[in-house]
Amino acid sequence: MGGSSRILIIGATGYIGRHVAKASLALGHPTFLLVRDSTASSKPEKAQLLDSFKASGANILNGSLEDHASLVEAVKKVDVVISTVGGEQIANQFNIVRAIKEVGTVKRFLPSEFGNDVDNSHAVEPAKSVFELKAKVRRAIEAEGIPYTYVSSNCFAGYFLPSLAQPGLTAPPRDKVVILGDGNAKAVYVNEEDIGTFTIKALDDPRTLNKTLYLRLAANTLSFNEVVRLWEKKIDKTLEKVYVPEEQVLTLISETPFPGNIGIAIGHSIFVKGDQTNFEIGPDGVEASQLYPDVKYTTVDDYLSKFV
Amino acid sequence: MGGSSRILIIGATGYIGRHVAKASLALGHPTFLLVRDSTASSKPEKAQLLDSFKASGANILNGSLEDHASLVEAVKKVDVVISTVGGEQIANQFNIVRAIKEVGTVKRFLPSEFGNDVDNSHAVEPAKSVFELKAKVRRAIEAEGIPYTYVSSNCFAGYFLPSLAQPGLTAPPRDKVVILGDGNAKAVYVNEEDIGTFTIKALDDPRTLNKTLYLRLAANTLSFNEVVRLWEKKIDKTLEKVYVPEEQVLTLISETPFPGNIGIAIGHSIFVKGDQTNFEIGPDGVEASQLYPDVKYTTVDDYLSKFV
């Protein structure tokens, strides 16, 4: 009873791409991964990951976003294209739009999003430009009339929860916690495996066609103060809380050089401005756990239990 | 006896731009700053900084890299253009190249560099693309025949030394230090004020015309192990050292999401690959302290003393 849509994943060895690829294989889709020649040969850790994907039935295609012919050949093989590229490759997604337009048979494109909803943002620079670039990719997709789903998966749980967003920590703090703003803005923490599963569930669902899929899971939509309180309950201890007012956050952003300033500016958007939840989901959006109530996802509470 | 070249600085309220602007004013140059309307109105901290520049004689011009007319008007007023923009604005520097070409009277352009020498890099993604973009700006400048100086100022001391590059620390550690690679690659730590001074000294110097100015100050060119040893001597204590082999650093990069992965990849280039010093300065380069032996600069040793 595997999925029948053929899937191309671009960026499958990356941070979130590996979870999307795993979910695609686990849910039985014929899965194609566009991978640079150099990825396997120069990075042992990625080579190992690709081997495990191959063992699970993935088809590895050599190519890249800069090699148009390779991209077109890959796109021709599939029904759905998912991009999970990051960093400077975000801008190269216009090449995917061109290739999909040229091939003409793709039924759905999911560009690399997997964070805040970029059309509902109060981010300041340098995060503002990062989000605006993703919005430009959305506009290019829409201008070409390519069927799409945008996955707004909000905070990666595996990145924010193990440290409670405290730089340099690998386990939640047991003495002191620094909180951007007043800690009351709500954010959404989603386990990376669950992001993979919801993404694959949505990619050929007519209910997500030309819509944004919001992963705003109720049990994981919490203010920073609430996350801290959950943790305090688990360790049965009250932490010292240092609140950083918005003006100080803005100063910190301008006094931190690249690339540290991007991380703080994203933190400002999420934790001070509440950009993951400060808007209503409109007619162009759907919420993942409402569409797929059977998917059992990891809650923030479960997640934090690992560190007690 | 002030400098007579008229200087335009684009990015003067940013991390390094503020030091360049201060040096330009301190050394007596007629100084023009291109600033967005929104910078002063929306950011109190930047408004304050601009007020202090105005009080020192700076001329504030409203405009931005996206507003071509404002850029051309600003460029027309000066002899030298310095860009200190960061993040996504790096790509918008092609607009400066166009404006300088159009105006035709600029005697020197210093694009935003202020880090590793991007033509001598072994960086992996996502840092690789960041450096490549700066290299593309260099090639555009050269293709248009615009006179230039590239300032390769290496590590910002104020960013790396107060934490000894340990994420989340605001003072050097007194117990344990994590070291990328074997700690033997040499890097260069330069105080931000000194970067401003050397940049302004160089901008109309015929010896730096169409060359890269390297800030490879002898007293500040140290391996990470040497920096740690300096600190240990100051606090009279031996730290526990955790060395992270290159393969583990590469794994960490691919398992950290954007934007944290960029910082680690830059660290890999500096501390594992030794990209700040693993090449000879050729005929197209000059070293700052050799050209300006009278500039008294802050040494790493001085810098660390502040934290004892």
XYZ file of C-alpha atoms in Angstrom, chain B:
308
model
C 45.910 68.091 8.183
C 42.820 65.960 7.487
C 42.520 63.483 4.633
C 41.307 65.170 1.478
C 39.625 62.289 -0.358
C 35.846 62.477 -0.137
C 34.506 59.160 1.116
C 31.112 57.496 0.678
C 30.386 54.684 3.128
C 27.495 52.314 2.418
C 26.594 50.294 5.504
C 27.937 52.746 8.114
C 25.608 51.627 10.914
C 26.578 47.969 10.550
C 28.998 45.897 12.604
C 32.212 46.908 10.828
C 30.876 49.950 8.952
C 30.592 51.963 12.162
C 34.330 51.549 12.789
C 35.182 52.509 9.213
C 32.972 55.610 9.486
C 34.547 56.598 12.805
C 38.055 56.243 11.335
C 37.119 58.259 8.245
C 35.835 61.106 10.434
C 38.765 60.820 12.877
C 41.262 61.031 10.020
C 39.541 64.156 8.723
C 37.996 62.939 5.468
C 34.850 64.600 4.128
C 32.557 61.654 4.892
C 29.197 60.809 3.311
C 26.992 57.989 4.586
C 24.274 56.401 2.437
C 21.485 55.485 4.851
C 17.913 54.273 4.391
C 15.152 56.542 5.684
C 13.914 53.631 7.766
C 17.241 53.063 9.535
C 17.007 56.150 11.723
C 13.246 56.065 12.174
C 12.864 52.431 13.185
C 16.054 51.637 15.094
C 16.836 53.823 18.103
C 20.322 52.403 18.510
C 21.240 53.217 14.896
C 19.633 56.661 15.130
C 21.910 57.431 18.068
C 24.956 56.251 16.127
C 23.992 58.423 13.134
C 23.558 61.417 15.453
C 27.100 60.922 16.749
C 28.429 60.689 13.163
C 26.543 63.886 12.250
C 28.002 65.636 15.290
C 31.463 64.642 14.032
C 30.735 66.174 10.630
C 29.335 63.286 8.549
C 26.905 64.066 5.733
C 23.917 61.731 5.761
C 22.436 60.931 2.347
C 19.090 59.151 2.116
C 19.075 56.181 -0.213
C 19.848 52.502 -0.653
C 21.388 49.985 -3.031
C 17.946 49.245 -4.453
C 17.340 52.920 -5.297
C 19.633 53.463 -8.291
C 19.079 57.234 -8.551
C 20.002 57.755 -4.884
C 23.104 55.621 -5.337
C 24.260 57.542 -8.432
C 23.698 60.882 -6.678
C 25.756 59.711 -3.696
C 28.574 58.289 -5.835
C 28.826 61.586 -7.768
C 29.785 63.425 -4.578
C 32.917 61.423 -3.729
C 36.343 60.138 -4.724
C 36.212 56.825 -2.885
C 33.323 54.419 -2.231
C 33.507 51.917 0.641
C 30.863 49.240 1.031
C 30.534 47.540 4.393
C 27.172 45.873 3.765
C 26.532 42.332 4.937
C 24.217 39.374 4.530
C 21.880 39.411 1.593
C 23.046 42.942 0.671
C 26.364 41.479 -0.531
C 24.658 40.519 -3.808
C 23.286 44.046 -4.212
C 26.847 45.343 -4.566
C 26.595 44.708 -8.311
C 24.363 47.811 -8.204
C 27.278 49.812 -6.767
C 29.536 48.567 -9.567
C 26.946 49.778 -12.100
C 26.571 53.173 -10.430
C 30.356 53.715 -10.217
C 30.731 52.773 -13.888
C 27.919 55.160 -14.817
C 29.322 58.098 -12.846
C 32.880 57.477 -14.051
C 34.738 59.736 -11.585
C 35.376 57.404 -8.628
C 39.078 56.861 -7.948
C 38.758 53.779 -5.728
C 36.114 51.251 -4.674
C 36.471 49.064 -1.589
C 33.742 46.402 -1.717
C 32.518 44.684 1.442
C 35.158 42.088 2.300
C 36.542 42.382 5.851
C 37.141 38.705 6.396
C 39.011 35.813 4.784
C 40.635 36.394 1.397
C 37.897 34.963 -0.811
C 40.284 34.087 -3.637
C 42.227 31.779 -1.293
C 39.574 29.598 0.281
C 39.017 25.943 1.103
C 35.602 26.576 2.637
C 32.855 23.974 2.372
C 29.169 24.783 1.939
C 27.342 26.797 3.091
C 30.335 29.113 3.676
C 31.748 28.338 0.217
C 28.894 30.124 -1.572
C 29.198 33.123 0.747
C 32.859 33.541 -0.178
C 32.185 32.825 -3.869
C 29.641 35.631 -3.991
C 32.259 38.093 -2.718
C 34.670 36.749 -5.357
C 32.029 37.382 -8.054
C 31.783 41.000 -6.894
C 35.587 41.247 -7.258
C 35.382 39.884 -10.820
C 32.630 42.377 -11.740
C 34.769 45.279 -10.444
C 37.784 44.070 -12.427
C 35.728 43.467 -15.577
C 34.525 47.086 -15.474
C 38.054 48.409 -14.927
C 37.107 50.130 -11.666
C 40.143 50.927 -9.425
C 39.844 48.901 -6.230
C 41.334 47.784 -2.947
C 40.149 44.576 -1.261
C 40.567 44.625 2.517
C 41.176 41.146 3.891
C 40.993 41.844 7.609
C 40.567 38.245 8.791
C 38.938 37.537 12.221
C 37.063 40.272 14.070
C 38.833 40.253 17.449
C 35.717 41.523 19.213
C 33.751 38.545 17.971
C 36.234 35.704 18.425
C 38.326 36.627 21.454
C 35.780 37.499 24.167
C 34.394 33.942 23.879
C 37.513 32.201 22.495
C 35.076 31.169 19.737
C 32.973 29.149 22.225
C 29.277 29.633 21.310
C 27.262 31.433 23.964
C 30.162 32.656 26.118
C 30.748 36.358 26.777
C 34.102 35.907 28.534
C 36.833 33.376 27.709
C 36.269 29.991 29.384
C 38.099 29.105 32.595
C 37.490 25.362 32.588
C 37.152 23.793 29.139
C 37.690 24.853 25.544
C 36.476 23.166 22.333
C 38.998 23.396 19.495
C 38.157 22.716 15.832
C 40.790 20.525 14.175
C 44.172 20.141 15.880
C 44.418 23.816 16.832
C 47.613 24.373 14.841
C 46.275 26.352 11.862
C 47.126 30.029 12.209
C 44.471 32.735 12.060
C 44.645 36.527 12.437
C 42.647 38.463 15.058
C 42.218 42.164 14.356
C 40.539 44.706 16.570
C 37.591 46.371 14.805
C 38.880 49.924 15.440
C 42.187 48.948 13.826
C 40.368 47.535 10.793
C 38.720 50.958 10.411
C 42.045 52.782 10.671
C 43.966 50.580 8.217
C 41.058 50.731 5.743
C 40.997 54.527 5.752
C 44.816 54.746 5.557
C 44.774 52.521 2.464
C 41.938 53.995 0.451
C 43.898 56.627 -1.455
C 47.358 55.131 -1.127
C 48.906 54.386 -4.552
C 50.591 51.299 -3.057
C 47.204 49.641 -2.468
C 45.743 50.467 -5.918
C 44.252 47.341 -7.483
C 45.656 45.205 -4.687
C 44.416 43.232 -1.719
C 45.345 44.775 1.613
C 46.014 41.919 4.036
C 45.742 42.634 7.764
C 48.148 39.870 8.734
C 49.591 41.642 11.766
C 52.508 39.631 13.117
C 51.611 39.838 16.827
C 48.037 38.779 16.052
C 48.769 35.838 13.751
C 48.352 32.877 16.066
C 47.213 29.300 16.098
C 44.197 28.524 18.256
C 46.488 26.578 20.573
C 48.640 29.704 20.939
C 45.606 31.868 21.737
C 44.516 29.371 24.399
C 48.052 29.294 25.831
C 48.090 33.120 26.072
C 44.810 32.983 27.966
C 46.010 30.161 30.233
C 49.089 32.206 31.127
C 46.921 35.189 32.018
C 44.629 33.230 34.335
C 47.432 30.940 35.492
C 45.362 27.842 34.868
C 45.406 24.999 32.358
C 42.135 24.427 30.490
C 40.716 21.070 29.506
C 40.971 20.859 25.690
C 38.456 19.023 23.518
C 39.718 18.650 19.961
C 37.119 18.053 17.223
C 38.611 16.187 14.233
C 37.782 17.558 10.766
C 35.416 14.703 9.886
C 33.346 15.494 12.989
C 33.334 19.194 12.116
C 31.945 18.334 8.654
C 29.255 16.146 10.227
C 28.352 18.942 12.624
C 27.944 21.356 9.692
C 25.505 19.042 7.906
C 23.568 18.324 11.103
C 23.111 21.996 12.040
C 20.332 23.903 10.285
C 20.657 27.354 8.705
C 22.009 29.752 9.824
C 24.119 27.983 12.490
C 25.764 25.828 9.811
C 27.301 28.899 8.126
C 29.164 29.884 11.284
C 30.589 26.404 11.775
C 31.596 26.202 8.093
C 33.397 29.549 8.409
C 35.094 28.202 11.549
C 36.166 25.122 9.568
C 37.721 27.329 6.878
C 39.587 29.465 9.437
C 40.562 26.990 12.156
C 40.820 23.657 10.340
C 41.889 24.696 6.845
C 43.954 27.693 8.016
C 42.554 29.774 5.160
C 43.731 33.091 6.606
C 47.401 32.215 6.423
C 47.952 29.080 4.341
C 49.084 31.073 1.283
C 51.900 33.484 0.471
C 50.979 37.105 -0.179
C 51.722 37.492 -3.909
C 52.462 40.557 -6.083
C 48.760 41.556 -6.011
C 48.775 41.840 -2.234
C 50.291 44.107 0.413
C 50.407 43.709 4.189
C 48.964 46.530 6.278
C 51.510 46.784 9.089
C 54.366 46.870 6.575
C 52.753 49.810 4.754
C 51.707 51.640 7.930
C 54.268 50.769 10.599
C 53.230 53.810 12.665
C 49.708 52.547 13.315
C 49.723 51.210 16.859
C 47.323 48.309 16.904
C 45.738 46.260 19.675
C 47.439 42.889 20.101
C 45.657 39.669 21.014
C 47.602 39.765 24.254
C 46.271 43.282 25.084
C 42.802 42.184 24.109
C 42.705 39.132 26.347
C 43.985 41.163 29.301
C 40.600 42.899 29.448
C 39.003 39.664 30.623
C 41.350 38.664 33.419
